[in-house]
Amino acid sequence: MKQFSELELSPALQQQLAHANFIHPTPVQAAAIPPALEGRDVLATAQTGTGKTLSFLIPLIERLPSAGKGATALVLLPTRELAMQVLEAWRELTRSEGMAALVCGGLAEGPQLAALGRGPRLIVATPGRLEDYLSRKLVKLSSVKLLVLDEVDRMLDMGFRPAIRRIAAVLPADRQTLCYSATLSPAIREVARDYLRDPVRIEIGSVLKPSPNVELRSFEVPVDKKQELLEHLLGAHHGSFLVFVRTKHGADRVARRLSRAGHSATQIHGDRSQSQRSAALRNFAEGRHRVLVATDVAARGIDVADVAHVVNFDLPREAEDFVHRVGRTGRASSRGIASTFAAPDEVQTLRRMERTLAVTARRYRVRPNAAAHA
């Protein structure tokens, strides 16, 4: 499949795809959409930013009946930000407000229950809140014919496996299931064995490798020079910066120091309210803030086009986290830069991570009272 126009889709959906300027599918879309349209189960592994959302939304929209009682499709995702973005993409492609309901933590119950009461055809949910509603008999899933498990690896990391199991237990056994993950760990294989039937297996590129569109740089820098180095990079480069830190306190501290130094910065982490997180993400996406400082879990659902520069202010804990962070830049055909800061005692950890990923960053060393040297 070279173009979306080759698919046998409804004229309305073809028109919306063209209107949204979706012409050429990404590899995961070209591989996953045709079998999903045929009703097959799909197990797809692909890196972040490869177009997985559209690869399940198109079959979902095409196979979703417009009439009837009860939800016929359920999309489970790890974070409310990601859930909100999927719902936004759904609305862009369907021009429909009332057929979908958002169910996730951190938002008021009233509007969510009102949306469920209108009989949506699609529910987009995080597992924790949906399981809560199920236990209180506030939602029915007995008519679901299509289940999407997106970012399964992160849902398992966040402890949602028991919730997913209890949700799946109340779904019809004859449903279609589409499962998406950035990795194929033993735990993901177990999920596939439990919930998928004879799935079409799709693997796009290496599931644990940064995009070749991203220029990797590493800086050996004393801890007390990290902030100064970040501000130097902001002055030396154009475009937006997504800065990853390890802790919520660290995110607040880095963003506050950047703001005091005259940079337009905001932060996103688990202790911020949903309205604060949504505002920070919106202001960053629309260019009102040049810098977004984020923790890993809060940032997992971030899907912002044209991030120019990712900075690992704190070293990621795992090689997989490195891939997910770096995957926020260099998306589609655009290019990006990812800079990783490592204190002297972290350099060997970073080198091991590079060996695991079979990549080598261009190396710089920052000495006290000196600029960065290659």
mmCIF file with all atom_site columns, N, CA and C in Angstrom, residues 75-139:
data_model
loop_
_atom_site.group_PDB
_atom_site.id
_atom_site.type_symbol
_atom_site.label_atom_id
_atom_site.label_alt_id
_atom_site.label_comp_id
_atom_site.label_asym_id
_atom_site.label_entity_id
_atom_site.label_seq_id
_atom_site.pdbx_PDB_ins_code
_atom_site.Cartn_x
_atom_site.Cartn_y
_atom_site.Cartn_z
_atom_site.occupancy
_atom_site.B_iso_or_equiv
_atom_site.pdbx_formal_charge
_atom_site.auth_seq_id
_atom_site.auth_comp_id
_atom_site.auth_asym_id
_atom_site.auth_atom_id
_atom_site.pdbx_PDB_model_num
ATOM 1   N N  . VAL A 1 75  ? -10.527 1.332  23.520 1.00 0.00 ? 75  VAL A N  1
ATOM 2   C CA . VAL A 1 75  ? -9.092  1.570  23.394 1.00 0.00 ? 75  VAL A CA 1
ATOM 3   C C  . VAL A 1 75  ? -8.534  1.808  24.792 1.00 0.00 ? 75  VAL A C  1
ATOM 4   N N  . LEU A 1 76  ? -7.579  0.959  25.202 1.00 0.00 ? 76  LEU A N  1
ATOM 5   C CA . LEU A 1 76  ? -6.922  1.113  26.499 1.00 0.00 ? 76  LEU A CA 1
ATOM 6   C C  . LEU A 1 76  ? -5.520  1.663  26.294 1.00 0.00 ? 76  LEU A C  1
ATOM 7   N N  . LEU A 1 77  ? -5.158  2.692  27.095 1.00 0.00 ? 77  LEU A N  1
ATOM 8   C CA . LEU A 1 77  ? -3.857  3.344  26.969 1.00 0.00 ? 77  LEU A CA 1
ATOM 9   C C  . LEU A 1 77  ? -3.303  3.638  28.356 1.00 0.00 ? 77  LEU A C  1
ATOM 10  N N  . PRO A 1 78  ? -1.993  3.876  28.466 1.00 0.00 ? 78  PRO A N  1
ATOM 11  C CA . PRO A 1 78  ? -1.407  4.041  29.800 1.00 0.00 ? 78  PRO A CA 1
ATOM 12  C C  . PRO A 1 78  ? -1.645  5.377  30.478 1.00 0.00 ? 78  PRO A C  1
ATOM 13  N N  . THR A 1 79  ? -1.794  6.485  29.717 1.00 0.00 ? 79  THR A N  1
ATOM 14  C CA . THR A 1 79  ? -1.871  7.804  30.340 1.00 0.00 ? 79  THR A CA 1
ATOM 15  C C  . THR A 1 79  ? -3.056  8.599  29.799 1.00 0.00 ? 79  THR A C  1
ATOM 16  N N  . ARG A 1 80  ? -3.508  9.550  30.612 1.00 0.00 ? 80  ARG A N  1
ATOM 17  C CA . ARG A 1 80  ? -4.639  10.360 30.176 1.00 0.00 ? 80  ARG A CA 1
ATOM 18  C C  . ARG A 1 80  ? -4.255  11.273 29.018 1.00 0.00 ? 80  ARG A C  1
ATOM 19  N N  . GLU A 1 81  ? -2.990  11.749 28.992 1.00 0.00 ? 81  GLU A N  1
ATOM 20  C CA . GLU A 1 81  ? -2.583  12.595 27.862 1.00 0.00 ? 81  GLU A CA 1
ATOM 21  C C  . GLU A 1 81  ? -2.705  11.833 26.550 1.00 0.00 ? 81  GLU A C  1
ATOM 22  N N  . LEU A 1 82  ? -2.226  10.591 26.555 1.00 0.00 ? 82  LEU A N  1
ATOM 23  C CA . LEU A 1 82  ? -2.303  9.787  25.336 1.00 0.00 ? 82  LEU A CA 1
ATOM 24  C C  . LEU A 1 82  ? -3.760  9.489  24.983 1.00 0.00 ? 82  LEU A C  1
ATOM 25  N N  . ALA A 1 83  ? -4.579  9.199  25.989 1.00 0.00 ? 83  ALA A N  1
ATOM 26  C CA . ALA A 1 83  ? -5.994  8.951  25.736 1.00 0.00 ? 83  ALA A CA 1
ATOM 27  C C  . ALA A 1 83  ? -6.663  10.174 25.114 1.00 0.00 ? 83  ALA A C  1
ATOM 28  N N  . MET A 1 84  ? -6.353  11.353 25.627 1.00 0.00 ? 84  MET A N  1
ATOM 29  C CA . MET A 1 84  ? -6.944  12.579 25.096 1.00 0.00 ? 84  MET A CA 1
ATOM 30  C C  . MET A 1 84  ? -6.499  12.832 23.655 1.00 0.00 ? 84  MET A C  1
ATOM 31  N N  . GLN A 1 85  ? -5.251  12.493 23.350 1.00 0.00 ? 85  GLN A N  1
ATOM 32  C CA . GLN A 1 85  ? -4.755  12.699 21.994 1.00 0.00 ? 85  GLN A CA 1
ATOM 33  C C  . GLN A 1 85  ? -5.398  11.716 21.015 1.00 0.00 ? 85  GLN A C  1
ATOM 34  N N  . VAL A 1 86  ? -5.626  10.473 21.453 1.00 0.00 ? 86  VAL A N  1
ATOM 35  C CA . VAL A 1 86  ? -6.321  9.501  20.595 1.00 0.00 ? 86  VAL A CA 1
ATOM 36  C C  . VAL A 1 86  ? -7.741  9.968  20.328 1.00 0.00 ? 86  VAL A C  1
ATOM 37  N N  . LEU A 1 87  ? -8.403  10.461 21.369 1.00 0.00 ? 87  LEU A N  1
ATOM 38  C CA . LEU A 1 87  ? -9.768  10.951 21.182 1.00 0.00 ? 87  LEU A CA 1
ATOM 39  C C  . LEU A 1 87  ? -9.795  12.151 20.234 1.00 0.00 ? 87  LEU A C  1
ATOM 40  N N  . GLU A 1 88  ? -8.799  13.025 20.340 1.00 0.00 ? 88  GLU A N  1
ATOM 41  C CA . GLU A 1 88  ? -8.718  14.178 19.436 1.00 0.00 ? 88  GLU A CA 1
ATOM 42  C C  . GLU A 1 88  ? -8.514  13.725 17.986 1.00 0.00 ? 88  GLU A C  1
ATOM 43  N N  . ALA A 1 89  ? -7.650  12.716 17.791 1.00 0.00 ? 89  ALA A N  1
ATOM 44  C CA . ALA A 1 89  ? -7.427  12.189 16.437 1.00 0.00 ? 89  ALA A CA 1
ATOM 45  C C  . ALA A 1 89  ? -8.691  11.538 15.890 1.00 0.00 ? 89  ALA A C  1
ATOM 46  N N  . TRP A 1 90  ? -9.406  10.833 16.746 1.00 0.00 ? 90  TRP A N  1
ATOM 47  C CA . TRP A 1 90  ? -10.677 10.221 16.359 1.00 0.00 ? 90  TRP A CA 1
ATOM 48  C C  . TRP A 1 90  ? -11.675 11.288 15.890 1.00 0.00 ? 90  TRP A C  1
ATOM 49  N N  . ARG A 1 91  ? -11.770 12.360 16.651 1.00 0.00 ? 91  ARG A N  1
ATOM 50  C CA . ARG A 1 91  ? -12.709 13.428 16.293 1.00 0.00 ? 91  ARG A CA 1
ATOM 51  C C  . ARG A 1 91  ? -12.309 14.112 14.995 1.00 0.00 ? 91  ARG A C  1
ATOM 52  N N  . GLU A 1 92  ? -10.999 14.240 14.765 1.00 0.00 ? 92  GLU A N  1
ATOM 53  C CA . GLU A 1 92  ? -10.544 14.851 13.522 1.00 0.00 ? 92  GLU A CA 1
ATOM 54  C C  . GLU A 1 92  ? -10.936 14.004 12.318 1.00 0.00 ? 92  GLU A C  1
ATOM 55  N N  . LEU A 1 93  ? -10.904 12.682 12.491 1.00 0.00 ? 93  LEU A N  1
ATOM 56  C CA . LEU A 1 93  ? -11.206 11.799 11.369 1.00 0.00 ? 93  LEU A CA 1
ATOM 57  C C  . LEU A 1 93  ? -12.698 11.523 11.198 1.00 0.00 ? 93  LEU A C  1
ATOM 58  N N  . THR A 1 94  ? -13.483 11.705 12.243 1.00 0.00 ? 94  THR A N  1
ATOM 59  C CA . THR A 1 94  ? -14.912 11.375 12.152 1.00 0.00 ? 94  THR A CA 1
ATOM 60  C C  . THR A 1 94  ? -15.817 12.602 12.179 1.00 0.00 ? 94  THR A C  1
ATOM 61  N N  . ARG A 1 95  ? -15.271 13.741 12.629 1.00 0.00 ? 95  ARG A N  1
ATOM 62  C CA . ARG A 1 95  ? -16.091 14.947 12.823 1.00 0.00 ? 95  ARG A CA 1
ATOM 63  C C  . ARG A 1 95  ? -17.286 14.629 13.722 1.00 0.00 ? 95  ARG A C  1
ATOM 64  N N  . SER A 1 96  ? -17.048 13.758 14.704 1.00 0.00 ? 96  SER A N  1
ATOM 65  C CA . SER A 1 96  ? -18.116 13.320 15.594 1.00 0.00 ? 96  SER A CA 1
ATOM 66  C C  . SER A 1 96  ? -17.724 13.587 17.030 1.00 0.00 ? 96  SER A C  1
ATOM 67  N N  . GLU A 1 97  ? -18.601 14.203 17.788 1.00 0.00 ? 97  GLU A N  1
ATOM 68  C CA . GLU A 1 97  ? -18.340 14.486 19.195 1.00 0.00 ? 97  GLU A CA 1
ATOM 69  C C  . GLU A 1 97  ? -18.990 13.462 20.119 1.00 0.00 ? 97  GLU A C  1
ATOM 70  N N  . GLY A 1 98  ? -20.206 13.033 19.782 1.00 0.00 ? 98  GLY A N  1
ATOM 71  C CA . GLY A 1 98  ? -21.003 12.259 20.720 1.00 0.00 ? 98  GLY A CA 1
ATOM 72  C C  . GLY A 1 98  ? -20.796 10.759 20.698 1.00 0.00 ? 98  GLY A C  1
ATOM 73  N N  . MET A 1 99  ? -20.087 10.237 19.697 1.00 0.00 ? 99  MET A N  1
ATOM 74  C CA . MET A 1 99  ? -19.962 8.791  19.581 1.00 0.00 ? 99  MET A CA 1
ATOM 75  C C  . MET A 1 99  ? -18.846 8.206  20.433 1.00 0.00 ? 99  MET A C  1
ATOM 76  N N  . ALA A 1 100 ? -18.051 9.026  21.097 1.00 0.00 ? 100 ALA A N  1
ATOM 77  C CA . ALA A 1 100 ? -16.916 8.541  21.878 1.00 0.00 ? 100 ALA A CA 1
ATOM 78  C C  . ALA A 1 100 ? -16.954 9.107  23.293 1.00 0.00 ? 100 ALA A C  1
ATOM 79  N N  . ALA A 1 101 ? -16.415 8.321  24.232 1.00 0.00 ? 101 ALA A N  1
ATOM 80  C CA . ALA A 1 101 ? -16.342 8.753  25.625 1.00 0.00 ? 101 ALA A CA 1
ATOM 81  C C  . ALA A 1 101 ? -14.920 8.560  26.135 1.00 0.00 ? 101 ALA A C  1
ATOM 82  N N  . LEU A 1 102 ? -14.456 9.530  26.923 1.00 0.00 ? 102 LEU A N  1
ATOM 83  C CA . LEU A 1 102 ? -13.133 9.474  27.544 1.00 0.00 ? 102 LEU A CA 1
ATOM 84  C C  . LEU A 1 102 ? -13.299 9.041  28.997 1.00 0.00 ? 102 LEU A C  1
ATOM 85  N N  . VAL A 1 103 ? -12.554 8.011  29.399 1.00 0.00 ? 103 VAL A N  1
ATOM 86  C CA . VAL A 1 103 ? -12.617 7.504  30.772 1.00 0.00 ? 103 VAL A CA 1
ATOM 87  C C  . VAL A 1 103 ? -11.196 7.428  31.302 1.00 0.00 ? 103 VAL A C  1
ATOM 88  N N  . CYS A 1 104 ? -10.823 8.358  32.177 1.00 0.00 ? 104 CYS A N  1
ATOM 89  C CA . CYS A 1 104 ? -9.466  8.317  32.719 1.00 0.00 ? 104 CYS A CA 1
ATOM 90  C C  . CYS A 1 104 ? -9.401  9.071  34.034 1.00 0.00 ? 104 CYS A C  1
ATOM 91  N N  . GLY A 1 105 ? -8.388  8.769  34.828 1.00 0.00 ? 105 GLY A N  1
ATOM 92  C CA . GLY A 1 105 ? -8.196  9.428  36.107 1.00 0.00 ? 105 GLY A CA 1
ATOM 93  C C  . GLY A 1 105 ? -7.739  10.863 35.927 1.00 0.00 ? 105 GLY A C  1
ATOM 94  N N  . GLY A 1 106 ? -7.866  11.645 37.001 1.00 0.00 ? 106 GLY A N  1
ATOM 95  C CA . GLY A 1 106 ? -7.401  13.018 36.972 1.00 0.00 ? 106 GLY A CA 1
ATOM 96  C C  . GLY A 1 106 ? -8.380  14.003 36.375 1.00 0.00 ? 106 GLY A C  1
ATOM 97  N N  . LEU A 1 107 ? -9.533  13.523 35.912 1.00 0.00 ? 107 LEU A N  1
ATOM 98  C CA . LEU A 1 107 ? -10.575 14.391 35.358 1.00 0.00 ? 107 LEU A CA 1
ATOM 99  C C  . LEU A 1 107 ? -11.863 14.184 36.147 1.00 0.00 ? 107 LEU A C  1
ATOM 100 N N  . ALA A 1 108 ? -12.725 15.180 36.133 1.00 0.00 ? 108 ALA A N  1
ATOM 101 C CA . ALA A 1 108 ? -13.990 15.093 36.870 1.00 0.00 ? 108 ALA A CA 1
ATOM 102 C C  . ALA A 1 108 ? -14.835 13.925 36.366 1.00 0.00 ? 108 ALA A C  1
ATOM 103 N N  . GLU A 1 109 ? -15.510 13.246 37.292 1.00 0.00 ? 109 GLU A N  1
ATOM 104 C CA . GLU A 1 109 ? -16.344 12.103 36.910 1.00 0.00 ? 109 GLU A CA 1
ATOM 105 C C  . GLU A 1 109 ? -17.585 12.516 36.129 1.00 0.00 ? 109 GLU A C  1
ATOM 106 N N  . GLY A 1 110 ? -18.160 13.660 36.474 1.00 0.00 ? 110 GLY A N  1
ATOM 107 C CA . GLY A 1 110 ? -19.442 14.050 35.905 1.00 0.00 ? 110 GLY A CA 1
ATOM 108 C C  . GLY A 1 110 ? -19.483 13.989 34.386 1.00 0.00 ? 110 GLY A C  1
ATOM 109 N N  . PRO A 1 111 ? -18.602 14.718 33.689 1.00 0.00 ? 111 PRO A N  1
ATOM 110 C CA . PRO A 1 111 ? -18.628 14.684 32.222 1.00 0.00 ? 111 PRO A CA 1
ATOM 111 C C  . PRO A 1 111 ? -18.369 13.290 31.652 1.00 0.00 ? 111 PRO A C  1
ATOM 112 N N  . GLN A 1 112 ? -17.525 12.509 32.323 1.00 0.00 ? 112 GLN A N  1
ATOM 113 C CA . GLN A 1 112 ? -17.235 11.157 31.833 1.00 0.00 ? 112 GLN A CA 1
ATOM 114 C C  . GLN A 1 112 ? -18.478 10.276 31.926 1.00 0.00 ? 112 GLN A C  1
ATOM 115 N N  . LEU A 1 113 ? -19.169 10.350 33.063 1.00 0.00 ? 113 LEU A N  1
ATOM 116 C CA . LEU A 1 113 ? -20.374 9.537  33.233 1.00 0.00 ? 113 LEU A CA 1
ATOM 117 C C  . LEU A 1 113 ? -21.495 10.014 32.308 1.00 0.00 ? 113 LEU A C  1
ATOM 118 N N  . ALA A 1 114 ? -21.559 11.306 32.067 1.00 0.00 ? 114 ALA A N  1
ATOM 119 C CA . ALA A 1 114 ? -22.559 11.836 31.130 1.00 0.00 ? 114 ALA A CA 1
ATOM 120 C C  . ALA A 1 114 ? -22.301 11.312 29.718 1.00 0.00 ? 114 ALA A C  1
ATOM 121 N N  . ALA A 1 115 ? -21.010 11.282 29.313 1.00 0.00 ? 115 ALA A N  1
ATOM 122 C CA . ALA A 1 115 ? -20.652 10.768 27.984 1.00 0.00 ? 115 ALA A CA 1
ATOM 123 C C  . ALA A 1 115 ? -20.987 9.291  27.877 1.00 0.00 ? 115 ALA A C  1
ATOM 124 N N  . LEU A 1 116 ? -20.735 8.529  28.942 1.00 0.00 ? 116 LEU A N  1
ATOM 125 C CA . LEU A 1 116 ? -21.083 7.102  28.927 1.00 0.00 ? 116 LEU A CA 1
ATOM 126 C C  . LEU A 1 116 ? -22.593 6.915  28.866 1.00 0.00 ? 116 LEU A C  1
ATOM 127 N N  . GLY A 1 117 ? -23.327 7.809  29.514 1.00 0.00 ? 117 GLY A N  1
ATOM 128 C CA . GLY A 1 117 ? -24.783 7.719  29.507 1.00 0.00 ? 117 GLY A CA 1
ATOM 129 C C  . GLY A 1 117 ? -25.414 7.971  28.147 1.00 0.00 ? 117 GLY A C  1
ATOM 130 N N  . ARG A 1 118 ? -24.663 8.631  27.247 1.00 0.00 ? 118 ARG A N  1
ATOM 131 C CA . ARG A 1 118 ? -25.186 8.913  25.904 1.00 0.00 ? 118 ARG A CA 1
ATOM 132 C C  . ARG A 1 118 ? -25.027 7.731  24.952 1.00 0.00 ? 118 ARG A C  1
ATOM 133 N N  . GLY A 1 119 ? -24.492 6.620  25.462 1.00 0.00 ? 119 GLY A N  1
ATOM 134 C CA . GLY A 1 119 ? -24.356 5.443  24.621 1.00 0.00 ? 119 GLY A CA 1
ATOM 135 C C  . GLY A 1 119 ? -23.297 5.555  23.556 1.00 0.00 ? 119 GLY A C  1
ATOM 136 N N  . PRO A 1 120 ? -22.042 5.844  23.922 1.00 0.00 ? 120 PRO A N  1
ATOM 137 C CA . PRO A 1 120 ? -20.993 6.003  22.906 1.00 0.00 ? 120 PRO A CA 1
ATOM 138 C C  . PRO A 1 120 ? -20.696 4.694  22.200 1.00 0.00 ? 120 PRO A C  1
ATOM 139 N N  . ARG A 1 121 ? -20.207 4.780  20.969 1.00 0.00 ? 121 ARG A N  1
ATOM 140 C CA . ARG A 1 121 ? -19.786 3.584  20.246 1.00 0.00 ? 121 ARG A CA 1
ATOM 141 C C  . ARG A 1 121 ? -18.341 3.245  20.594 1.00 0.00 ? 121 ARG A C  1
ATOM 142 N N  . LEU A 1 122 ? -17.559 4.247  21.039 1.00 0.00 ? 122 LEU A N  1
ATOM 143 C CA . LEU A 1 122 ? -16.144 4.070  21.360 1.00 0.00 ? 122 LEU A CA 1
ATOM 144 C C  . LEU A 1 122 ? -15.869 4.585  22.767 1.00 0.00 ? 122 LEU A C  1
ATOM 145 N N  . ILE A 1 123 ? -15.099 3.811  23.536 1.00 0.00 ? 123 ILE A N  1
ATOM 146 C CA . ILE A 1 123 ? -14.594 4.261  24.830 1.00 0.00 ? 123 ILE A CA 1
ATOM 147 C C  . ILE A 1 123 ? -13.076 4.274  24.757 1.00 0.00 ? 123 ILE A C  1
ATOM 148 N N  . VAL A 1 124 ? -12.473 5.423  25.068 1.00 0.00 ? 124 VAL A N  1
ATOM 149 C CA . VAL A 1 124 ? -11.019 5.558  25.145 1.00 0.00 ? 124 VAL A CA 1
ATOM 150 C C  . VAL A 1 124 ? -10.686 5.724  26.621 1.00 0.00 ? 124 VAL A C  1
ATOM 151 N N  . ALA A 1 125 ? -9.870  4.816  27.175 1.00 0.00 ? 125 ALA A N  1
ATOM 152 C CA . ALA A 1 125 ? -9.761  4.765  28.630 1.00 0.00 ? 125 ALA A CA 1
ATOM 153 C C  . ALA A 1 125 ? -8.360  4.380  29.099 1.00 0.00 ? 125 ALA A C  1
ATOM 154 N N  . THR A 1 126 ? -8.061  4.806  30.332 1.00 0.00 ? 126 THR A N  1
ATOM 155 C CA . THR A 1 126 ? -6.927  4.249  31.059 1.00 0.00 ? 126 THR A CA 1
ATOM 156 C C  . THR A 1 126 ? -7.467  3.124  31.942 1.00 0.00 ? 126 THR A C  1
ATOM 157 N N  . PRO A 1 127 ? -6.676  2.068  32.178 1.00 0.00 ? 127 PRO A N  1
ATOM 158 C CA . PRO A 1 127 ? -7.225  0.880  32.846 1.00 0.00 ? 127 PRO A CA 1
ATOM 159 C C  . PRO A 1 127 ? -7.737  1.126  34.256 1.00 0.00 ? 127 PRO A C  1
ATOM 160 N N  . GLY A 1 128 ? -7.033  1.954  35.041 1.00 0.00 ? 128 GLY A N  1
ATOM 161 C CA . GLY A 1 128 ? -7.422  2.137  36.435 1.00 0.00 ? 128 GLY A CA 1
ATOM 162 C C  . GLY A 1 128 ? -8.816  2.705  36.591 1.00 0.00 ? 128 GLY A C  1
ATOM 163 N N  . ARG A 1 129 ? -9.103  3.803  35.894 1.00 0.00 ? 129 ARG A N  1
ATOM 164 C CA . ARG A 1 129 ? -10.420 4.433  36.021 1.00 0.00 ? 129 ARG A CA 1
ATOM 165 C C  . ARG A 1 129 ? -11.521 3.553  35.427 1.00 0.00 ? 129 ARG A C  1
ATOM 166 N N  . LEU A 1 130 ? -11.226 2.889  34.305 1.00 0.00 ? 130 LEU A N  1
ATOM 167 C CA . LEU A 1 130 ? -12.243 2.025  33.703 1.00 0.00 ? 130 LEU A CA 1
ATOM 168 C C  . LEU A 1 130 ? -12.579 0.863  34.625 1.00 0.00 ? 130 LEU A C  1
ATOM 169 N N  . GLU A 1 131 ? -11.571 0.281  35.256 1.00 0.00 ? 131 GLU A N  1
ATOM 170 C CA . GLU A 1 131 ? -11.835 -0.814 36.194 1.00 0.00 ? 131 GLU A CA 1
ATOM 171 C C  . GLU A 1 131 ? -12.670 -0.326 37.372 1.00 0.00 ? 131 GLU A C  1
ATOM 172 N N  . ASP A 1 132 ? -12.403 0.891  37.833 1.00 0.00 ? 132 ASP A N  1
ATOM 173 C CA . ASP A 1 132 ? -13.184 1.487  38.915 1.00 0.00 ? 132 ASP A CA 1
ATOM 174 C C  . ASP A 1 132 ? -14.656 1.605  38.509 1.00 0.00 ? 132 ASP A C  1
ATOM 175 N N  . TYR A 1 133 ? -14.902 2.104  37.298 1.00 0.00 ? 133 TYR A N  1
ATOM 176 C CA . TYR A 1 133 ? -16.277 2.239  36.822 1.00 0.00 ? 133 TYR A CA 1
ATOM 177 C C  . TYR A 1 133 ? -16.957 0.875  36.668 1.00 0.00 ? 133 TYR A C  1
ATOM 178 N N  . LEU A 1 134 ? -16.180 -0.117 36.233 1.00 0.00 ? 134 LEU A N  1
ATOM 179 C CA . LEU A 1 134 ? -16.742 -1.466 36.103 1.00 0.00 ? 134 LEU A CA 1
ATOM 180 C C  . LEU A 1 134 ? -17.172 -2.000 37.466 1.00 0.00 ? 134 LEU A C  1
ATOM 181 N N  . SER A 1 135 ? -16.312 -1.816 38.468 1.00 0.00 ? 135 SER A N  1
ATOM 182 C CA . SER A 1 135 ? -16.627 -2.338 39.804 1.00 0.00 ? 135 SER A CA 1
ATOM 183 C C  . SER A 1 135 ? -17.847 -1.652 40.395 1.00 0.00 ? 135 SER A C  1
ATOM 184 N N  . ARG A 1 136 ? -18.096 -0.405 39.987 1.00 0.00 ? 136 ARG A N  1
ATOM 185 C CA . ARG A 1 136 ? -19.257 0.339  40.474 1.00 0.00 ? 136 ARG A CA 1
ATOM 186 C C  . ARG A 1 136 ? -20.452 0.218  39.530 1.00 0.00 ? 136 ARG A C  1
ATOM 187 N N  . LYS A 1 137 ? -20.299 -0.632 38.513 1.00 0.00 ? 137 LYS A N  1
ATOM 188 C CA . LYS A 1 137 ? -21.371 -0.891 37.538 1.00 0.00 ? 137 LYS A CA 1
ATOM 189 C C  . LYS A 1 137 ? -21.837 0.395  36.837 1.00 0.00 ? 137 LYS A C  1
ATOM 190 N N  . LEU A 1 138 ? -20.869 1.253  36.523 1.00 0.00 ? 138 LEU A N  1
ATOM 191 C CA . LEU A 1 138 ? -21.172 2.514  35.841 1.00 0.00 ? 138 LEU A CA 1
ATOM 192 C C  . LEU A 1 138 ? -20.921 2.439  34.338 1.00 0.00 ? 138 LEU A C  1
ATOM 193 N N  . VAL A 1 139 ? -20.386 1.309  33.868 1.00 0.00 ? 139 VAL A N  1
ATOM 194 C CA . VAL A 1 139 ? -20.115 1.147  32.440 1.00 0.00 ? 139 VAL A CA 1
ATOM 195 C C  . VAL A 1 139 ? -20.336 -0.321 32.069 1.00 0.00 ? 139 VAL A C  1
#
